[in-house]
Short mmCIF file of C-alpha atoms in Angstrom, two decimals:
data_model
loop_
_atom_site.label_atom_id
_atom_site.label_comp_id
_atom_site.label_asym_id
_atom_site.label_seq_id
_atom_site.Cartn_x
_atom_site.Cartn_y
_atom_site.Cartn_z
CA ALA A 23 -15.02 -3.18 3.27
CA MET A 24 -12.19 -3.05 0.84
CA GLY A 25 -10.04 -3.44 3.69
CA VAL A 26 -11.85 -6.32 4.86
CA ASP A 27 -11.76 -7.99 1.51
CA ALA A 28 -8.25 -7.44 1.13
CA TRP A 29 -7.65 -9.81 4.65
CA SER A 30 -9.32 -11.70 3.64
CA LEU A 31 -7.74 -12.60 0.11
CA ALA A 32 -4.41 -12.30 1.97
CA ASN A 33 -5.28 -15.15 4.17
CA HIS A 34 -6.72 -17.58 1.40
CA PHE A 35 -4.25 -16.15 -1.43
CA SER A 36 -2.54 -20.02 -1.61
CA GLN A 37 -6.01 -21.69 -1.51
CA MET A 38 -7.25 -19.64 -4.05
CA ARG A 39 -4.31 -20.20 -6.44
CA GLN A 40 -4.74 -24.58 -6.02
CA VAL A 41 -8.49 -24.93 -6.01
CA GLN A 42 -9.65 -23.67 -9.48
CA GLY A 43 -13.08 -22.11 -8.95
CA PHE A 44 -12.37 -21.25 -5.36
CA GLU A 45 -14.62 -18.42 -4.24
CA ILE A 46 -14.36 -15.99 -1.31
CA ASN A 47 -17.84 -14.09 -0.10
CA GLY A 48 -16.27 -10.73 0.44
CA ASN A 49 -17.80 -7.67 2.12
CA THR A 50 -18.00 -5.99 -1.47
CA GLY A 51 -18.97 -9.00 -3.71
CA SER A 52 -17.87 -12.72 -4.60
CA LEU A 53 -14.05 -12.80 -5.19
CA THR A 54 -12.26 -15.32 -7.29
CA ALA A 55 -8.93 -15.36 -8.77
CA ASN A 56 -8.20 -16.58 -12.28
CA PRO A 57 -4.64 -18.42 -13.36
CA ASP A 58 -3.02 -15.77 -13.71
CA CYS A 59 -4.01 -14.89 -9.91
CA VAL A 60 -5.58 -11.55 -10.83
CA ILE A 61 -8.50 -11.33 -8.42
CA ASN A 62 -12.27 -10.92 -10.18
CA ARG A 63 -14.73 -9.19 -8.08
CA LYS A 64 -18.97 -10.11 -8.84
CA LEU A 65 -20.84 -7.25 -7.26
CA SER A 66 -23.83 -8.46 -5.20
CA TRP A 67 -26.93 -6.85 -6.28
CA LEU A 68 -29.60 -5.29 -3.26
CA GLN A 69 -32.72 -3.53 -2.55
CA TYR A 70 -34.43 -1.96 -0.49
CA GLN A 71 -37.85 -3.81 0.55
CA GLN A 72 -40.03 -2.89 3.37
CA GLY A 73 -36.84 -1.31 4.90
CA GLN A 74 -34.94 -4.07 4.65
CA VAL A 75 -32.21 -4.64 2.62
CA VAL A 76 -32.82 -8.21 0.54
CA PRO A 77 -30.58 -9.60 -2.43
CA ALA A 78 -32.53 -8.11 -5.46
CA SER A 79 -34.22 -11.34 -7.50
#
């Protein structure tokens, strides 16, 4: 999953630098970059519910 996110970051890095608030919904969470080009990740919490993986409320 991290490799897929790294590939997405590489392909969208110029957009992330130019558009404030640009976000990629990656496999490991939501990815953003600050003005210093530091990548931040917000984890998506999930839970099992009746045999299905669903977003945690």
